[in-house]
Amino acid sequence: NDGALVATAGLDALCRVWDLRTGRSIMALQGHVKQILALDFCPVSSVKVATGGDDNTVRLWDLRKRKSYYTFPAHPRMVSSVKYSECGDFLFSSSYDKTSKVWNLRNHTVVKTLAGHDEKVMCVDVEASGGHIVTASYDRTFKLWAPGSFR
């Protein structure tokens, strides 16, 4: 949690982790079979990262072990965004399938599918206090989902 690491997602299907103190790549995480478009560090554990991509999956990574420890067959189309909840118990994903999903990370299940956009959903975010969820879409709208949407 000292802010010394940053991760990048690549069109080469790799998630690279960089050490900002040296400016060097310290690991390349392999597992996706197509480009990675989304990533997020877990706010409660700096050694956990989530990625999502064009292979329609979301992967959870343990940086200590340098490998993926869980893969969600997340959406029927490309995953455009992933975001951890502040407590780290939930993960949010958005997709070109016009939905966003809320995942329970304790048992790796879908808690809720947020449907309502007319076009692909490009981004999902959640209020830091664990409250409202916001999604943004190519349909030129954003939707604000009530906190009870995933509890």
CSV table of C-alpha atoms in Angstrom, one decimal:
chain,number,residue,atom,x,y,z
A,1,ASN,CA,0.0,0.0,0.0
A,2,ASP,CA,3.0,2.3,-0.3
A,3,GLY,CA,2.0,3.3,-3.9
A,4,ALA,CA,5.2,1.9,-5.4
A,5,LEU,CA,3.4,-0.5,-7.8
A,6,VAL,CA,1.3,0.3,-10.8
A,7,ALA,CA,-0.2,-2.1,-13.3
A,8,THR,CA,-1.0,-1.7,-17.0
A,9,ALA,CA,-3.3,-3.7,-19.2
A,10,GLY,CA,-2.2,-4.6,-22.7
A,11,LEU,CA,-3.4,-5.4,-26.2
A,12,ASP,CA,-0.9,-8.2,-26.0
A,13,ALA,CA,-3.2,-9.9,-23.3
A,14,LEU,CA,-0.7,-9.2,-20.6
A,15,CYS,CA,-1.1,-7.3,-17.3
A,16,ARG,CA,2.3,-5.8,-16.4
A,17,VAL,CA,3.2,-4.7,-12.9
A,18,TRP,CA,5.7,-1.9,-12.6
A,19,ASP,CA,7.9,-0.7,-9.8
A,20,LEU,CA,7.7,3.1,-9.8
A,21,ARG,CA,10.9,3.4,-7.8
A,22,THR,CA,12.9,1.8,-10.6
A,23,GLY,CA,10.7,2.3,-13.6
A,24,ARG,CA,11.0,-1.4,-14.5
A,25,SER,CA,8.4,-4.0,-15.1
A,26,ILE,CA,8.6,-6.6,-12.3
A,27,MET,CA,6.1,-9.1,-13.6
A,28,ALA,CA,3.9,-10.0,-16.5
A,29,LEU,CA,0.7,-11.8,-15.7
A,30,GLN,CA,-0.4,-14.2,-18.4
A,31,GLY,CA,-3.8,-15.9,-18.6
A,32,HIS,CA,-6.1,-13.8,-20.8
A,33,VAL,CA,-6.2,-15.0,-24.4
A,34,LYS,CA,-7.2,-11.6,-25.9
A,35,GLN,CA,-6.5,-8.0,-25.1
A,36,ILE,CA,-7.0,-6.7,-21.5
A,37,LEU,CA,-9.1,-3.6,-21.3
A,38,ALA,CA,-9.7,-3.2,-17.6
A,39,LEU,CA,-7.9,-3.5,-14.3
A,40,ASP,CA,-8.2,-2.5,-10.7
A,41,PHE,CA,-6.1,-3.0,-7.6
A,42,CYS,CA,-8.0,-4.2,-4.5
A,43,PRO,CA,-8.2,-1.4,-2.0
A,44,VAL,CA,-7.7,-3.6,1.0
A,45,SER,CA,-4.9,-5.8,-0.4
A,46,SER,CA,-2.2,-4.3,-2.6
A,47,VAL,CA,-1.3,-7.8,-3.8
A,48,LYS,CA,-4.6,-8.5,-5.5
A,49,VAL,CA,-5.6,-7.2,-8.9
A,50,ALA,CA,-8.6,-7.8,-11.1
A,51,THR,CA,-8.5,-7.7,-14.9
A,52,GLY,CA,-11.1,-8.0,-17.6
A,53,GLY,CA,-10.9,-8.2,-21.4
A,54,ASP,CA,-11.9,-9.1,-24.8
A,55,ASP,CA,-12.0,-12.8,-23.9
A,56,ASN,CA,-15.2,-12.1,-21.9
A,57,THR,CA,-13.6,-13.1,-18.6
A,58,VAL,CA,-12.6,-11.4,-15.4
A,59,ARG,CA,-9.5,-12.7,-13.7
A,60,LEU,CA,-8.4,-12.3,-10.1
A,61,TRP,CA,-4.6,-12.2,-9.5
A,62,ASP,CA,-2.4,-12.7,-6.5
A,63,LEU,CA,0.8,-10.7,-7.1
A,64,ARG,CA,2.7,-12.7,-4.4
A,65,LYS,CA,2.1,-15.9,-6.3
A,66,ARG,CA,2.3,-14.2,-9.7
A,67,LYS,CA,-0.7,-16.1,-11.0
A,68,SER,CA,-4.5,-15.9,-11.4
A,69,TYR,CA,-6.4,-17.6,-8.6
A,70,TYR,CA,-9.9,-17.3,-10.1
A,71,THR,CA,-11.5,-16.7,-13.5
A,72,PHE,CA,-15.1,-15.6,-13.9
A,73,PRO,CA,-16.8,-16.4,-17.2
A,74,ALA,CA,-18.1,-13.0,-16.7
A,75,HIS,CA,-20.1,-11.8,-19.8
A,76,PRO,CA,-21.1,-13.1,-23.2
A,77,ARG,CA,-19.2,-10.1,-24.7
A,78,MET,CA,-16.1,-8.0,-24.0
A,79,VAL,CA,-15.5,-6.9,-20.4
A,80,SER,CA,-14.9,-3.1,-20.6
A,81,SER,CA,-14.3,-2.2,-16.9
A,82,VAL,CA,-13.7,-3.7,-13.5
A,83,LYS,CA,-13.9,-2.1,-10.1
A,84,TYR,CA,-13.4,-3.4,-6.5
A,85,SER,CA,-15.8,-2.2,-3.7
A,86,GLU,CA,-14.0,-0.2,-1.0
A,87,CYS,CA,-14.2,-3.2,1.4
A,88,GLY,CA,-12.9,-5.6,-1.2
A,89,ASP,CA,-15.8,-8.1,-0.8
A,90,PHE,CA,-17.4,-7.2,-4.2
A,91,LEU,CA,-16.2,-6.7,-7.7
A,92,PHE,CA,-18.1,-4.8,-10.4
A,93,SER,CA,-17.8,-5.5,-14.1
A,94,SER,CA,-19.2,-3.8,-17.2
A,95,SER,CA,-19.5,-5.2,-20.7
A,96,TYR,CA,-20.3,-4.7,-24.3
A,97,ASP,CA,-23.3,-7.0,-23.6
A,98,LYS,CA,-25.1,-3.8,-22.3
A,99,THR,CA,-24.9,-5.0,-18.6
A,100,SER,CA,-22.9,-4.6,-15.5
A,101,LYS,CA,-22.5,-7.3,-12.9
A,102,VAL,CA,-21.9,-7.4,-9.2
A,103,TRP,CA,-19.8,-10.3,-8.0
A,104,ASN,CA,-19.5,-11.6,-4.5
A,105,LEU,CA,-15.8,-12.4,-4.0
A,106,ARG,CA,-16.3,-14.6,-1.0
A,107,ASN,CA,-18.2,-17.3,-3.0
A,108,HIS,CA,-17.5,-16.1,-6.6
A,109,THR,CA,-21.1,-15.7,-7.5
A,110,VAL,CA,-23.1,-13.1,-9.3
A,111,VAL,CA,-25.1,-11.0,-6.8
A,112,LYS,CA,-26.9,-8.9,-9.4
A,113,THR,CA,-26.9,-8.1,-13.1
A,114,LEU,CA,-27.6,-4.4,-13.7
A,115,ALA,CA,-29.5,-4.2,-17.0
A,116,GLY,CA,-31.1,-1.1,-18.5
A,117,HIS,CA,-28.7,0.4,-21.0
A,118,ASP,CA,-29.4,0.3,-24.8
A,119,GLU,CA,-25.8,0.1,-25.9
A,120,LYS,CA,-22.5,-1.3,-24.6
A,121,VAL,CA,-21.5,-0.3,-21.0
A,122,MET,CA,-18.1,1.2,-21.0
A,123,CYS,CA,-17.5,2.0,-17.3
A,124,VAL,CA,-18.7,1.1,-13.9
A,125,ASP,CA,-17.8,2.7,-10.6
A,126,VAL,CA,-19.0,2.6,-7.0
A,127,GLU,CA,-19.2,5.2,-4.3
A,128,ALA,CA,-16.4,4.8,-1.8
A,129,SER,CA,-18.8,4.3,1.1
A,130,GLY,CA,-20.2,1.3,-0.8
A,131,GLY,CA,-23.2,3.2,-1.8
A,132,HIS,CA,-24.4,4.1,-5.3
A,133,ILE,CA,-23.2,2.3,-8.4
A,134,VAL,CA,-22.8,4.4,-11.6
A,135,THR,CA,-22.6,3.0,-15.1
A,136,ALA,CA,-21.8,4.8,-18.3
A,137,SER,CA,-22.8,3.6,-21.8
A,138,TYR,CA,-22.5,4.3,-25.5
A,139,ASP,CA,-26.2,5.0,-25.4
A,140,ARG,CA,-25.2,8.5,-24.1
A,141,THR,CA,-26.5,7.9,-20.7
A,142,PHE,CA,-25.2,7.1,-17.2
A,143,LYS,CA,-27.3,5.3,-14.7
A,144,LEU,CA,-27.1,5.7,-10.9
A,145,TRP,CA,-28.1,2.4,-9.2
A,146,ALA,CA,-29.3,2.4,-5.6
A,147,PRO,CA,-27.1,1.0,-2.9
A,148,GLY,CA,-29.5,-1.9,-2.3
A,149,SER,CA,-28.7,-3.0,-5.9
A,150,PHE,CA,-26.1,-5.4,-4.6
A,151,ARG,CA,-26.5,-6.0,-0.9
